[in-house]
CSV table of C-alpha atoms in Angstrom, one decimal:
chain,number,residue,atom,x,y,z
O,1,MET,CA,28.3,-55.5,-45.6
O,2,SER,CA,25.2,-54.6,-47.6
O,3,SER,CA,21.7,-55.1,-46.1
O,4,LEU,CA,18.3,-54.9,-47.6
O,5,LEU,CA,16.7,-54.2,-44.2
O,6,THR,CA,19.1,-51.6,-43.0
O,7,ASN,CA,20.4,-48.7,-45.1
O,8,SER,CA,22.6,-46.6,-42.8
O,9,GLY,CA,23.7,-44.2,-45.6
O,10,ALA,CA,20.1,-43.4,-46.5
O,11,SER,CA,19.2,-42.8,-42.8
O,12,VAL,CA,22.1,-40.3,-42.4
O,13,ALA,CA,21.2,-38.6,-45.7
O,14,LEU,CA,17.6,-38.4,-44.7
O,15,GLN,CA,18.4,-36.8,-41.3
O,16,THR,CA,20.7,-34.3,-43.0
O,17,LEU,CA,18.0,-33.4,-45.5
O,18,LYS,CA,15.5,-32.9,-42.6
O,19,SER,CA,17.9,-30.7,-40.7
O,20,ILE,CA,18.5,-28.5,-43.8
O,21,THR,CA,14.8,-28.3,-44.6
O,22,SER,CA,14.1,-27.2,-41.0
O,23,GLU,CA,16.8,-24.5,-41.2
O,24,ILE,CA,15.3,-23.3,-44.5
O,25,SER,CA,11.9,-23.0,-42.9
O,26,THR,CA,13.4,-20.9,-40.1
O,27,VAL,CA,15.2,-18.6,-42.5
O,28,GLN,CA,12.1,-18.2,-44.6
O,29,ALA,CA,10.1,-17.3,-41.5
O,30,GLU,CA,12.8,-14.6,-40.7
O,31,LEU,CA,12.5,-13.2,-44.2
O,32,SER,CA,8.7,-13.2,-44.3
O,33,THR,CA,8.3,-11.6,-40.8
O,34,GLY,CA,11.5,-9.6,-40.6
O,35,ARG,CA,12.2,-11.0,-37.2
O,36,LYS,CA,14.5,-13.6,-35.9
O,37,VAL,CA,12.4,-13.9,-32.7
O,38,SER,CA,8.7,-13.7,-33.6
O,39,GLY,CA,7.3,-15.8,-30.8
O,40,SER,CA,8.2,-17.3,-27.4
O,41,GLU,CA,9.1,-20.6,-29.1
O,42,ASP,CA,12.0,-18.9,-30.9
O,43,ASN,CA,13.7,-17.5,-27.8
O,44,ALA,CA,11.5,-17.3,-24.7
O,45,ALA,CA,13.8,-14.9,-22.7
O,46,VAL,CA,14.4,-12.5,-25.6
O,47,TRP,CA,10.7,-12.6,-26.6
O,48,ALA,CA,9.7,-11.7,-23.0
O,49,ILE,CA,12.0,-8.7,-22.8
O,50,ALA,CA,11.0,-7.4,-26.2
O,51,THR,CA,7.3,-7.8,-25.5
O,52,ARG,CA,7.6,-6.0,-22.2
O,53,MET,CA,9.5,-3.1,-23.9
O,54,GLU,CA,6.9,-3.0,-26.7
O,55,ALA,CA,4.2,-2.6,-24.1
O,56,ASP,CA,6.2,0.3,-22.6
O,57,VAL,CA,6.5,1.9,-26.0
O,58,ALA,CA,2.7,1.7,-26.5
O,59,GLY,CA,2.3,3.3,-23.0
O,60,TYR,CA,4.6,6.2,-24.0
O,61,ALA,CA,2.4,6.9,-27.0
O,62,LYS,CA,-0.5,7.6,-24.5
O,63,ILE,CA,1.9,9.6,-22.3
O,64,SER,CA,2.8,11.8,-25.3
O,65,ALA,CA,-0.9,12.6,-25.7
O,66,SER,CA,-1.2,13.5,-22.0
O,67,LEU,CA,1.8,15.8,-22.2
O,68,ALA,CA,0.4,17.5,-25.3
O,69,LEU,CA,-2.9,18.1,-23.5
O,70,GLY,CA,-1.1,19.3,-20.3
O,71,SER,CA,1.2,21.6,-22.3
O,72,ALA,CA,-1.8,23.2,-24.1
O,73,THR,CA,-3.6,23.8,-20.8
O,74,VAL,CA,-0.5,25.4,-19.3
O,75,ALA,CA,0.1,27.5,-22.4
O,76,VAL,CA,-3.5,28.9,-22.1
O,77,ALA,CA,-2.8,29.8,-18.5
O,78,ARG,CA,0.5,31.4,-19.3
O,79,SER,CA,-0.9,33.5,-22.0
O,80,ALA,CA,-3.7,34.6,-19.7
O,81,THR,CA,-1.3,35.6,-16.9
O,82,GLU,CA,0.8,37.6,-19.4
O,83,THR,CA,-2.4,39.4,-20.5
O,84,ILE,CA,-3.3,40.1,-16.9
O,85,THR,CA,0.1,41.5,-16.3
O,86,GLU,CA,-0.4,43.9,-19.2
O,87,LEU,CA,-3.8,45.0,-17.9
O,88,LEU,CA,-2.3,45.6,-14.4
O,89,THR,CA,0.4,47.7,-16.0
O,90,ASP,CA,-2.3,49.7,-17.7
O,91,ILE,CA,-4.1,50.1,-14.3
O,92,LYS,CA,-0.8,51.3,-12.8
O,93,GLY,CA,-0.6,54.0,-15.5
O,94,LYS,CA,-4.1,55.2,-14.6
O,95,VAL,CA,-3.2,55.2,-10.9
O,96,ILE,CA,-0.1,57.2,-11.5
O,97,ALA,CA,-2.2,59.7,-13.4
O,98,ALA,CA,-4.6,59.9,-10.5
O,99,GLN,CA,-1.7,61.2,-8.2
O,100,GLU,CA,-2.1,64.6,-9.9
O,101,GLN,CA,-4.3,67.2,-8.3
O,102,ASN,CA,-5.9,68.6,-11.3
O,103,VAL,CA,-7.3,65.4,-12.9
O,104,ASP,CA,-10.8,63.9,-13.0
O,105,ARG,CA,-10.3,61.0,-10.7
O,106,THR,CA,-13.9,59.8,-11.2
O,107,LYS,CA,-13.2,59.1,-14.9
O,108,ILE,CA,-9.9,57.5,-14.1
O,109,GLN,CA,-11.7,55.2,-11.6
O,110,SER,CA,-14.2,54.2,-14.3
O,111,ASN,CA,-11.3,53.2,-16.5
O,112,ILE,CA,-9.7,51.2,-13.7
O,113,ASP,CA,-13.0,49.5,-13.0
O,114,ALA,CA,-13.3,48.5,-16.7
O,115,LEU,CA,-9.8,47.1,-16.7
O,116,ARG,CA,-10.5,45.2,-13.4
O,117,GLU,CA,-13.6,43.6,-14.9
O,118,GLN,CA,-11.5,42.6,-18.0
O,119,ILE,CA,-9.1,40.9,-15.7
O,120,GLY,CA,-12.0,38.9,-14.2
O,121,VAL,CA,-13.1,37.9,-17.7
O,122,VAL,CA,-9.6,36.7,-18.6
O,123,VAL,CA,-9.4,34.6,-15.4
O,124,GLU,CA,-12.8,33.0,-16.2
O,125,MET,CA,-11.9,32.3,-19.9
O,126,ALA,CA,-8.4,31.0,-19.2
O,127,GLN,CA,-9.4,27.3,-19.3
O,128,PHE,CA,-8.6,24.4,-21.6
O,129,ASN,CA,-10.9,21.4,-21.8
O,130,GLY,CA,-12.6,22.7,-18.7
O,131,LEU,CA,-9.5,23.0,-16.5
O,132,ASP,CA,-8.7,26.5,-15.2
O,133,LEU,CA,-5.3,26.9,-13.6
O,134,LEU,CA,-5.8,30.5,-12.5
O,135,THR,CA,-8.0,29.8,-9.5
O,136,ASN,CA,-6.9,28.2,-6.2
O,137,THR,CA,-9.5,28.8,-3.5
O,138,ASP,CA,-10.3,25.2,-2.5
O,139,THR,CA,-9.2,24.2,1.0
O,140,THR,CA,-8.8,20.6,0.0
O,141,VAL,CA,-5.3,19.3,0.4
O,142,GLY,CA,-3.8,18.7,-3.1
O,143,SER,CA,-6.2,21.1,-4.8
O,144,GLY,CA,-3.4,23.6,-5.4
O,145,ARG,CA,-1.8,21.5,-8.2
O,146,GLU,CA,-2.7,19.5,-11.2
O,147,ALA,CA,-1.1,16.2,-12.1
O,148,ILE,CA,0.0,15.5,-15.7
O,149,LEU,CA,1.1,12.0,-16.6
O,150,GLY,CA,4.8,12.5,-17.4
O,151,PHE,CA,6.6,9.2,-17.8
O,152,LEU,CA,6.8,5.5,-16.7
O,153,GLN,CA,9.2,4.2,-14.2
O,154,ARG,CA,10.1,0.5,-14.0
O,155,ASP,CA,11.8,-0.9,-10.9
O,156,ALA,CA,12.0,-4.2,-8.9
O,157,ALA,CA,8.3,-3.7,-7.9
O,158,GLY,CA,7.1,-3.3,-11.4
O,159,VAL,CA,6.1,-0.4,-13.6
O,160,ARG,CA,4.4,2.7,-12.3
O,161,GLU,CA,3.3,6.1,-13.7
O,162,VAL,CA,5.0,9.3,-12.5
O,163,ASP,CA,3.2,12.6,-12.7
O,164,ILE,CA,4.5,16.1,-13.3
O,165,HIS,CA,2.6,18.5,-11.0
O,166,VAL,CA,1.8,22.0,-12.2
O,167,ALA,CA,1.0,24.5,-9.4
O,168,ARG,CA,-2.2,26.5,-9.7
O,169,GLN,CA,-1.7,30.3,-9.7
O,170,ASP,CA,-4.6,32.2,-8.2
O,171,LEU,CA,-5.3,35.5,-10.0
O,172,GLY,CA,-8.9,35.9,-8.9
O,173,THR,CA,-10.1,39.1,-7.4
O,174,GLY,CA,-12.4,37.6,-4.7
O,175,ALA,CA,-11.9,38.8,-1.2
O,176,SER,CA,-10.8,36.5,1.7
O,177,ALA,CA,-12.6,36.3,5.0
O,178,VAL,CA,-11.3,35.2,8.4
O,179,SER,CA,-13.9,33.7,10.8
O,180,ALA,CA,-14.4,35.5,14.1
O,181,THR,CA,-15.4,32.3,15.8
O,182,GLY,CA,-14.3,28.7,15.7
O,183,GLY,CA,-11.0,27.1,15.0
O,184,THR,CA,-7.9,27.0,17.0
O,185,PHE,CA,-6.7,30.6,17.6
O,186,SER,CA,-3.1,31.5,18.6
O,187,ASN,CA,-2.6,35.1,19.6
O,188,SER,CA,1.1,34.8,18.8
O,189,VAL,CA,3.0,32.1,17.0
O,190,ALA,CA,6.0,34.3,16.5
O,191,SER,CA,6.9,37.9,17.4
O,192,ALA,CA,9.7,40.5,17.6
O,193,THR,CA,10.2,43.9,19.0
O,194,VAL,CA,12.1,46.8,17.3
O,195,GLY,CA,13.9,48.9,19.9
O,196,ALA,CA,17.3,50.4,20.3
O,197,THR,CA,18.8,48.1,17.7
O,198,LYS,CA,16.4,49.5,15.1
O,199,THR,CA,15.9,46.1,13.5
O,200,ALA,CA,14.3,42.8,14.4
O,201,THR,CA,13.3,39.5,12.7
O,202,ILE,CA,10.1,37.4,13.0
O,203,ASP,CA,11.2,33.8,12.4
O,204,ALA,CA,8.4,31.7,11.0
O,205,SER,CA,10.5,28.6,10.3
O,206,ALA,CA,8.5,26.5,12.7
O,207,VAL,CA,5.1,27.7,11.3
O,208,SER,CA,3.2,25.0,9.5
O,209,VAL,CA,0.8,26.1,6.7
O,210,VAL,CA,-2.3,24.4,5.5
O,211,ALA,CA,-5.0,25.5,3.1
O,212,GLY,CA,-7.6,27.8,4.7
O,213,GLN,CA,-5.4,28.7,7.6
O,214,ALA,CA,-5.4,32.4,8.4
O,215,PHE,CA,-2.5,34.6,9.5
O,216,SER,CA,-2.3,38.2,10.5
O,217,LEU,CA,0.1,40.8,11.8
O,218,ASN,CA,-0.6,42.6,15.1
O,219,VAL,CA,1.4,45.9,15.3
O,220,PHE,CA,1.6,48.0,18.4
O,221,GLY,CA,3.9,50.7,19.8
O,222,THR,CA,5.2,52.0,23.1
O,223,ASP,CA,5.7,55.7,23.1
O,224,ALA,CA,7.3,56.1,26.6
O,225,ASP,CA,8.7,59.6,26.2
O,226,GLY,CA,5.7,61.0,24.4
O,227,SER,CA,7.6,61.9,21.3
O,228,GLY,CA,4.7,60.7,19.2
O,229,PHE,CA,6.8,58.4,16.9
O,230,ALA,CA,4.3,55.6,17.2
O,231,GLN,CA,1.6,57.7,15.7
O,232,ALA,CA,-2.1,57.3,16.3
O,233,ASP,CA,-2.4,54.5,13.8
O,234,LEU,CA,-0.2,52.1,15.8
O,235,ARG,CA,-2.0,50.2,18.6
O,236,THR,CA,-0.9,50.9,22.1
O,237,SER,CA,0.9,48.5,24.4
O,238,ALA,CA,-2.2,48.3,26.5
O,239,ALA,CA,-3.9,46.5,23.6
O,240,ALA,CA,-0.9,44.4,22.7
O,241,SER,CA,-2.9,41.1,22.6
O,242,GLN,CA,-5.0,40.5,19.6
O,243,THR,CA,-8.4,38.8,19.9
O,244,GLN,CA,-9.8,36.5,17.4
O,245,SER,CA,-12.5,39.0,16.4
O,246,GLU,CA,-9.8,41.6,15.9
O,247,MET,CA,-7.9,39.2,13.8
O,248,ALA,CA,-11.0,38.6,11.6
O,249,ALA,CA,-11.2,42.4,11.0
O,250,SER,CA,-7.5,42.9,10.5
O,251,GLU,CA,-6.3,44.6,7.3
O,252,ILE,CA,-3.0,42.8,7.5
O,253,SER,CA,-4.3,39.3,7.1
O,254,TYR,CA,-3.9,36.5,4.7
O,255,VAL,CA,-5.7,33.1,4.2
O,256,ALA,CA,-3.3,30.5,2.9
O,257,ARG,CA,-4.2,28.4,-0.1
O,258,ASP,CA,-3.1,24.8,-0.9
O,259,GLY,CA,0.5,24.7,-1.8
O,260,ASP,CA,1.5,27.8,0.1
O,261,THR,CA,4.6,27.7,2.3
O,262,ALA,CA,5.6,29.9,5.2
O,263,SER,CA,7.6,32.0,2.7
O,264,ASP,CA,4.5,32.6,0.6
O,265,VAL,CA,2.6,33.7,3.8
O,266,MET,CA,5.4,36.0,4.9
O,267,ARG,CA,5.6,37.6,1.4
O,268,ALA,CA,1.8,38.2,1.4
O,269,LEU,CA,1.7,39.7,4.9
O,270,ALA,CA,4.6,42.0,4.1
O,271,SER,CA,2.8,43.2,1.0
O,272,ARG,CA,-0.4,43.8,2.9
O,273,PHE,CA,1.4,45.7,5.6
O,274,THR,CA,2.8,48.0,2.9
O,275,GLY,CA,-0.7,48.9,1.8
O,276,TYR,CA,-1.9,49.2,5.4
O,277,ALA,CA,1.0,51.5,6.2
O,278,THR,CA,0.1,53.7,3.2
O,279,SER,CA,-3.5,53.9,4.2
O,280,LYS,CA,-2.7,54.7,7.8
O,281,GLY,CA,0.1,57.2,7.1
O,282,ILE,CA,2.8,55.1,8.7
O,283,GLU,CA,6.1,56.3,7.3
O,284,ARG,CA,8.8,53.9,6.3
O,285,ASN,CA,11.2,55.4,8.9
O,286,VAL,CA,8.7,54.5,11.6
O,287,LEU,CA,8.2,50.9,10.5
O,288,SER,CA,9.1,48.9,7.4
O,289,ILE,CA,8.4,45.2,7.0
O,290,THR,CA,9.9,43.1,4.3
O,291,ALA,CA,9.8,39.4,3.7
O,292,SER,CA,13.0,37.2,3.5
O,293,GLY,CA,12.2,33.6,3.0
O,294,ARG,CA,10.4,32.3,6.0
O,295,SER,CA,11.1,35.5,8.0
O,296,LEU,CA,9.9,39.0,8.3
O,297,ASN,CA,12.5,41.8,8.7
O,298,LEU,CA,11.4,44.7,10.8
O,299,THR,CA,13.1,48.1,10.5
O,300,SER,CA,12.6,51.4,12.2
O,301,SER,CA,14.9,54.4,12.5
O,302,VAL,CA,13.0,56.1,15.3
O,303,THR,CA,12.8,53.5,18.0
O,304,SER,CA,14.9,53.4,21.2
O,305,ALA,CA,15.3,51.4,24.3
O,306,ALA,CA,12.1,53.1,25.7
O,307,ASP,CA,10.2,53.7,22.5
O,308,GLN,CA,9.5,50.4,20.9
O,309,ILE,CA,7.4,48.8,18.2
O,310,ALA,CA,6.3,45.2,18.5
O,311,VAL,CA,4.9,43.0,15.8
O,312,SER,CA,3.3,39.6,16.4
O,313,LEU,CA,2.2,36.9,14.0
O,314,THR,CA,-1.2,35.4,14.9
O,315,SER,CA,-2.9,32.3,13.4
O,316,LEU,CA,-6.3,30.7,13.1
O,317,SER,CA,-6.7,27.1,12.0
O,318,ALA,CA,-8.5,26.2,8.7
O,319,ASP,CA,-11.5,24.5,10.4
O,320,ALA,CA,-12.9,27.9,11.3
O,321,GLY,CA,-14.5,28.4,7.9
O,322,ASN,CA,-12.0,30.9,6.6
O,323,THR,CA,-12.5,31.9,3.0
O,324,ILE,CA,-9.6,32.0,0.6
O,325,GLY,CA,-9.4,35.1,-1.5
O,326,GLY,CA,-7.9,35.5,-4.9
O,327,GLY,CA,-4.3,36.4,-5.5
O,328,LEU,CA,-5.4,39.8,-6.8
O,329,GLU,CA,-8.0,40.4,-4.0
O,330,LEU,CA,-6.4,43.8,-3.2
O,331,LEU,CA,-7.5,44.9,-6.7
O,332,ALA,CA,-11.1,45.1,-5.7
O,333,GLY,CA,-10.3,47.8,-3.1
O,334,LEU,CA,-8.6,50.2,-5.5
O,335,ASP,CA,-10.2,53.6,-5.3
O,336,VAL,CA,-8.5,56.6,-6.7
O,337,THR,CA,-11.3,59.0,-6.3
O,338,SER,CA,-9.5,60.5,-3.3
O,339,GLU,CA,-5.9,61.5,-2.8
O,340,ALA,CA,-5.4,59.0,0.0
O,341,GLY,CA,-7.0,56.2,-2.1
O,342,ALA,CA,-4.8,57.0,-5.0
O,343,GLY,CA,-1.7,56.7,-2.8
O,344,LEU,CA,-2.9,53.4,-1.4
O,345,ALA,CA,-3.6,52.1,-4.9
O,346,LEU,CA,-0.2,52.9,-6.1
O,347,SER,CA,1.3,51.2,-3.1
O,348,ASN,CA,-0.7,48.0,-3.7
O,349,LEU,CA,-0.2,47.8,-7.4
O,350,ASP,CA,3.4,46.8,-7.4
O,351,SER,CA,2.7,43.8,-5.2
O,352,LEU,CA,-0.3,42.8,-7.5
O,353,ILE,CA,1.9,43.1,-10.6
O,354,GLU,CA,4.5,41.0,-8.9
O,355,VAL,CA,1.9,38.3,-8.2
O,356,SER,CA,1.0,38.2,-11.9
O,357,ILE,CA,4.6,38.2,-13.0
O,358,SER,CA,5.4,35.3,-10.7
O,359,ALA,CA,2.4,33.4,-12.0
O,360,ALA,CA,3.4,33.9,-15.6
O,361,ALA,CA,6.9,32.8,-14.8
O,362,GLY,CA,5.6,29.7,-13.0
O,363,PHE,CA,3.5,28.7,-15.9
O,364,GLY,CA,6.4,29.4,-18.3
O,365,SER,CA,8.7,27.1,-16.4
O,366,ALA,CA,6.0,24.4,-16.2
O,367,GLN,CA,5.4,24.6,-20.0
O,368,ASN,CA,9.2,24.3,-20.7
O,369,ARG,CA,9.4,21.3,-18.4
O,370,LEU,CA,6.5,19.6,-20.2
O,371,ALA,CA,8.1,20.3,-23.6
O,372,THR,CA,11.4,19.0,-22.4
O,373,GLN,CA,9.8,15.8,-21.0
O,374,SER,CA,7.8,15.3,-24.2
O,375,ALA,CA,11.0,15.6,-26.3
O,376,PHE,CA,12.8,13.2,-24.0
O,377,ASN,CA,10.0,10.7,-24.2
O,378,ASP,CA,10.2,10.8,-28.0
O,379,THR,CA,13.9,10.2,-27.8
O,380,LEU,CA,13.4,7.4,-25.3
O,381,VAL,CA,10.8,5.7,-27.5
O,382,ASP,CA,13.2,5.8,-30.5
O,383,ALA,CA,16.0,4.3,-28.3
O,384,MET,CA,13.6,1.6,-27.0
O,385,ARG,CA,12.4,0.7,-30.5
O,386,SER,CA,16.0,0.5,-31.6
O,387,GLY,CA,16.8,-1.8,-28.7
O,388,ILE,CA,13.8,-4.0,-29.5
O,389,GLY,CA,15.0,-4.2,-33.1
O,390,THR,CA,18.4,-5.3,-32.0
O,391,LEU,CA,16.9,-8.1,-29.9
O,392,VAL,CA,14.3,-9.5,-32.4
O,393,ASP,CA,14.9,-8.1,-35.9
O,394,ALA,CA,16.4,-10.4,-38.5
O,395,ASN,CA,19.5,-9.5,-40.5
O,396,LEU,CA,17.9,-9.7,-43.9
O,397,GLU,CA,21.2,-9.7,-45.8
O,398,GLN,CA,22.5,-12.5,-43.7
O,399,ALA,CA,19.3,-14.4,-43.9
O,400,SER,CA,19.1,-14.1,-47.7
O,401,ALA,CA,22.7,-15.4,-48.1
O,402,ARG,CA,22.0,-18.2,-45.7
O,403,LEU,CA,18.8,-19.2,-47.6
O,404,GLN,CA,20.8,-19.6,-50.8
O,405,ALA,CA,23.4,-21.7,-49.1
O,406,LEU,CA,20.8,-23.9,-47.5
O,407,GLN,CA,19.0,-24.4,-50.8
O,408,VAL,CA,22.3,-25.7,-52.3
O,409,GLN,CA,22.8,-27.9,-49.3
O,410,GLN,CA,19.2,-29.2,-49.7
O,411,GLN,CA,19.8,-30.1,-53.3
O,412,LEU,CA,23.1,-31.9,-52.4
O,413,ALA,CA,21.3,-33.7,-49.5
O,414,ALA,CA,18.6,-34.9,-51.8
O,415,GLN,CA,21.2,-36.2,-54.3
O,416,ALA,CA,23.0,-38.0,-51.4
O,417,LEU,CA,19.7,-39.6,-50.3
O,418,ALA,CA,19.0,-40.7,-53.9
O,419,ILE,CA,22.5,-42.3,-54.1
O,420,ALA,CA,22.1,-44.0,-50.7
O,421,ASN,CA,18.7,-45.4,-51.7
O,422,SER,CA,20.0,-46.8,-54.9
O,423,ALA,CA,22.8,-48.8,-53.2
O,424,PRO,CA,20.7,-51.9,-52.3
O,425,SER,CA,19.8,-52.3,-56.0
O,426,ASN,CA,23.4,-53.3,-56.7
O,427,ILE,CA,22.9,-56.6,-54.9
O,428,LEU,CA,20.6,-57.7,-57.7
O,429,SER,CA,23.5,-58.0,-60.0
O,430,LEU,CA,24.9,-60.8,-57.8
O,431,PHE,CA,22.0,-63.0,-58.7
O,432,ARG,CA,22.1,-62.8,-62.4
């Protein structure tokens, strides 16, 4: 039945044309923007994911700048420590020359002083953008390391920044000082006695270390048979207990800096004992102290059940006003103008060079880690951008082919609509 009021064919053709026109608009938007999801109205879930990932990519661009700045700072510190190591090696050569009898030790000492001053200059100049990683004398907790923004971590709680910490390496030549009053003093936090077994171990596993806390070794001997093995330089058993004032004046003391562990303290005390033993003429067969992790190993080949050497570790808490010295503080005391001083200097230099080498190695490792993290961040950003593209980018080849097909369909739909609209005009022929 034909009707002048209702043209079902035209309605269907019109709806088809509208649908095709809408699809053409969508495809044209994809071609013009290059995205199949350009707003939340296109696909809310995909748009939210892509927008969040794009924000992370923008954040990683800032992180790359942070890593570049941190890497440059560490590189300056590493270069400085390597230079200091070379200067210390030069000093060692001068000290070895001073061991001879027929040399001008005064002139050698002048050369050593000049090299020592140059080390101080290097430490002061080794900074980048105002940050110097070669000093660590602050007693504030956390002052012994610098945080460099490394990456972002997203979890159920949200996104948060994660820092890469670079430990400071103290190569200053300032001297440490232990307060003679104040603070909590412990005459012995760990001790051991070398007797008939010839060996003993001071276990410092339970010792806690905080910045500014002072430690020292108290060494004394019992020469029961009068053989003289303990020598005059070892304190007698009658003075076995060390007072706080004696600790402050001890030559075998160390003030911990932030980041130090019990192992660091043990290594420093063992090094200081080596220098002390050289200055006092304590031979290695009488007493040798070496560090092994959080312990000190004591060795003597001359002790017996009656003749003993005891060593105790004493401690003074940080609130006593202890002053942290530089990692190369023993360098300030080098004096080769005498034979004894030349021997002591040679004994101390190996430990000083080891401090410098360890610092350079630490900075080298930190620089490599920052470089690795930076390269990984770049790779991660590329992967994230690829993932975002997979979610929102349009397939241009497919969209182009789709557009051509839709344009043909649009033309056909327009023709169908024209045919449907002309159908009622056929009724006029019935009235002629």
